[in-house]
Amino acid sequence: MMGQIYADALAGAAAEIEYVDGTRVVLEAARWFEPIEGDESLLRRCAGPTLDIGSGPGRLTVALNRRGVRALGIDITPRAVAHTRRAGGFALLRDVFDEVPGSGRWATALLADGNIGIGGNPELLLRRVRQLVRPGGTVLVEVAPPEVRSRVDRVRLHRGALAGDWFGWAVVSVTDIRRVARAGGFPAVDCWTSHGRWLACLS
């Protein structure tokens, strides 16, 4: 059900994210289709083959392909993968914890748009990404501002009367990314801001 609600949101249907305390916020899926200010700061750091994890409708994957950078998006939603392909990008229907082509050979992995939160366990996610990038490879991560507390939430997606299953989603503040990165196998962290977004390069 979660996948269908997310797919419907990508198609333009109104959807919300619900937290266990009953709070709901709008799922702004439409913003992932077009370039977002600060994207350039990530894209220009992708100098080699790049794996876009949780690529959604593929704006970053497509942008890299258009620049001549070999890039592959992976996402668990068929509609997102189909949109990426229609837009001219390469994408596979794949969970990051499943078998991923080029494992151990990617120069860069992208965890943009808060995708460090996938699975609700950032350290485990980064250990998996450590297996996917080549020795000396980097991970570009979008994190939360310093005033935001790192945490793991239980959330689900809503569309009208329909509700998906609960799942874990983590938020990592820039103040904690060095600790999380070390635990995930990336001892070096360089942080910066661009157009109000907080970003980090892990290596």
Coordinates of C-alpha atoms in Angstrom, one line a residue:
M1 CA 0.0 0.0 0.0
M2 CA 2.8 2.4 0.8
G3 CA 4.3 1.9 -2.7
Q4 CA 0.9 2.6 -4.3
I5 CA 0.3 5.8 -2.3
Y6 CA 3.8 7.0 -3.2
A7 CA 3.2 6.2 -6.8
D8 CA -0.1 8.0 -6.8
A9 CA 1.7 11.1 -5.2
L10 CA 4.2 11.0 -8.0
A11 CA 1.2 11.1 -10.4
G12 CA -0.1 14.2 -8.7
A13 CA -2.5 12.8 -6.1
A14 CA -2.5 14.5 -2.7
A15 CA -0.8 12.5 0.0
E16 CA 0.5 13.0 3.5
I17 CA 3.2 11.6 5.8
E18 CA 1.7 10.6 9.2
Y19 CA 3.8 10.3 12.4
V20 CA 2.9 8.0 15.3
D21 CA 1.8 11.0 17.4
G22 CA -0.8 11.8 14.8
T23 CA 1.0 14.7 13.1
R24 CA 0.6 14.8 9.4
V25 CA 2.6 16.8 6.8
V26 CA 2.0 17.1 3.1
L27 CA 4.2 14.8 0.9
E28 CA 5.5 17.3 -1.6
A29 CA 6.3 14.7 -4.3
A30 CA 6.0 17.3 -7.1
R31 CA 9.2 19.1 -6.0
W32 CA 11.3 16.1 -6.9
F33 CA 10.6 16.3 -10.6
E34 CA 12.3 19.6 -11.3
P35 CA 15.8 21.0 -10.4
I36 CA 16.0 22.2 -6.8
E37 CA 18.3 25.0 -5.7
G38 CA 21.5 23.4 -4.4
D39 CA 21.4 20.5 -6.8
E40 CA 24.3 21.9 -8.7
S41 CA 26.4 21.7 -5.6
L42 CA 25.9 17.9 -5.6
L43 CA 26.1 17.3 -9.3
R44 CA 29.4 18.9 -9.8
R45 CA 31.0 16.6 -7.2
C46 CA 29.9 13.5 -9.2
A47 CA 33.0 13.1 -11.3
G48 CA 32.7 9.4 -11.9
P49 CA 30.1 6.6 -12.2
T50 CA 27.4 7.6 -9.7
L51 CA 24.7 5.5 -8.0
D52 CA 21.6 7.6 -7.1
I53 CA 20.0 5.8 -4.2
G54 CA 16.3 6.4 -3.7
S55 CA 16.3 8.3 -7.0
G56 CA 12.6 8.9 -7.2
P57 CA 11.5 10.4 -10.5
G58 CA 15.2 10.8 -11.4
R59 CA 15.9 14.5 -11.6
L60 CA 19.6 14.0 -10.4
T61 CA 20.1 10.8 -12.4
V62 CA 18.9 12.4 -15.6
A63 CA 20.9 15.6 -15.0
L64 CA 24.1 13.5 -14.6
N65 CA 23.4 11.4 -17.7
R66 CA 22.9 14.7 -19.7
R67 CA 26.3 15.8 -18.5
G68 CA 27.9 12.7 -19.7
V69 CA 28.4 11.2 -16.2
R70 CA 27.4 7.5 -16.1
A71 CA 24.7 7.3 -13.5
L72 CA 22.1 4.8 -12.4
G73 CA 19.1 5.5 -10.2
I74 CA 17.6 2.8 -8.0
D75 CA 14.1 3.1 -6.4
I76 CA 11.5 0.7 -5.0
T77 CA 8.6 2.4 -6.9
P78 CA 7.9 1.3 -10.5
R79 CA 6.3 4.6 -11.4
A80 CA 9.5 6.5 -10.3
V81 CA 11.7 4.2 -12.3
A82 CA 9.5 4.5 -15.3
H83 CA 9.5 8.3 -15.1
T84 CA 13.3 8.3 -14.9
R85 CA 13.6 6.2 -18.0
R86 CA 11.1 8.3 -19.9
A87 CA 13.1 11.4 -19.0
G88 CA 16.2 9.9 -20.5
G89 CA 17.9 8.4 -17.4
F90 CA 19.0 4.9 -16.5
A91 CA 17.1 3.4 -13.5
L92 CA 16.3 0.0 -12.0
L93 CA 13.6 -1.1 -9.6
R94 CA 15.8 -2.1 -6.8
D95 CA 16.1 -1.9 -3.0
V96 CA 19.6 -0.6 -1.9
F97 CA 19.9 -3.8 0.3
D98 CA 19.3 -6.1 -2.7
E99 CA 21.9 -7.0 -5.4
V100 CA 23.0 -3.8 -7.1
P101 CA 24.9 -3.7 -10.5
G102 CA 28.5 -2.5 -10.2
S103 CA 28.7 -3.2 -6.5
G104 CA 32.1 -2.2 -5.2
R105 CA 32.9 -0.1 -8.3
W106 CA 30.8 3.1 -8.0
A107 CA 32.9 6.3 -7.6
T108 CA 30.0 8.2 -6.0
A109 CA 26.8 7.3 -4.2
L110 CA 24.0 9.9 -3.8
L111 CA 21.7 10.1 -0.7
A112 CA 20.0 13.3 -1.6
D113 CA 16.6 14.7 -0.3
G114 CA 17.1 13.2 3.1
N115 CA 17.6 9.6 1.8
I116 CA 20.1 9.0 4.6
G117 CA 16.9 8.2 6.4
I118 CA 16.1 5.1 4.3
G119 CA 15.4 2.1 6.5
G120 CA 15.5 4.1 9.8
N121 CA 19.1 3.0 10.5
P122 CA 21.7 5.4 9.0
E123 CA 24.7 3.5 10.2
L124 CA 23.5 0.3 8.6
L125 CA 22.6 2.1 5.4
L126 CA 26.1 3.6 5.2
R127 CA 27.7 0.2 5.8
R128 CA 25.8 -1.1 2.9
V129 CA 26.8 1.9 0.7
R130 CA 30.4 1.3 1.8
Q131 CA 30.1 -2.1 0.0
L132 CA 28.7 -0.4 -3.2
V133 CA 31.3 2.3 -3.7
R134 CA 34.9 1.6 -4.7
P135 CA 37.9 2.1 -2.4
G136 CA 38.3 5.8 -2.2
G137 CA 34.8 6.4 -3.3
T138 CA 32.5 9.1 -1.8
V139 CA 29.0 9.4 -0.6
L140 CA 27.1 12.7 -1.0
V141 CA 24.5 13.1 1.7
E142 CA 21.8 15.7 2.4
V143 CA 21.4 16.1 6.1
A144 CA 19.2 18.2 8.4
P145 CA 20.2 21.7 9.7
P146 CA 22.1 21.9 13.1
E147 CA 19.0 23.0 15.0
V148 CA 17.2 19.8 14.0
R149 CA 17.5 16.8 16.4
S150 CA 18.7 13.5 14.9
R151 CA 16.0 10.9 15.4
V152 CA 14.3 7.8 14.0
D153 CA 10.6 8.2 13.3
R154 CA 7.8 5.7 12.6
V155 CA 5.8 7.1 9.7
R156 CA 3.3 6.0 7.1
L157 CA 1.8 7.5 4.0
H158 CA -1.8 8.6 3.7
R159 CA -4.0 9.3 0.7
G160 CA -7.6 10.1 1.6
A161 CA -8.9 7.1 3.6
L162 CA -6.0 4.9 2.5
A163 CA -3.0 4.3 4.8
G164 CA 0.2 2.4 4.2
D165 CA 2.2 0.3 6.6
W166 CA 4.3 2.0 9.3
F167 CA 8.1 2.1 8.5
G168 CA 11.2 3.7 10.0
W169 CA 12.7 6.9 8.7
A170 CA 15.7 8.5 10.2
V171 CA 16.7 12.2 10.3
V172 CA 20.4 13.0 10.7
S173 CA 21.5 16.4 11.7
V174 CA 24.7 17.9 10.4
T175 CA 25.9 18.0 14.0
D176 CA 25.8 14.2 14.1
I177 CA 26.9 13.2 10.6
R178 CA 30.5 12.7 11.5
R179 CA 29.7 10.2 14.2
V180 CA 27.2 8.4 11.9
A181 CA 29.6 8.4 9.0
R182 CA 32.4 6.9 11.1
A183 CA 30.1 4.1 12.3
G184 CA 29.2 3.5 8.7
G185 CA 32.8 3.2 7.5
F186 CA 33.5 6.7 6.3
P187 CA 36.0 8.4 8.5
A188 CA 36.4 11.7 6.6
V189 CA 33.5 14.1 6.3
D190 CA 33.3 17.5 4.6
C191 CA 30.2 19.6 5.2
W192 CA 28.8 22.6 3.4
T193 CA 25.6 24.5 2.7
S194 CA 24.0 25.5 -0.6
H195 CA 20.8 27.5 -0.9
G196 CA 19.7 26.6 2.6
R197 CA 20.5 22.9 2.2
W198 CA 23.0 21.1 4.4
L199 CA 25.2 18.7 2.6
A200 CA 28.1 16.4 3.4
C201 CA 30.7 14.4 1.4
L202 CA 31.7 11.2 3.2
S203 CA 34.9 9.3 2.2

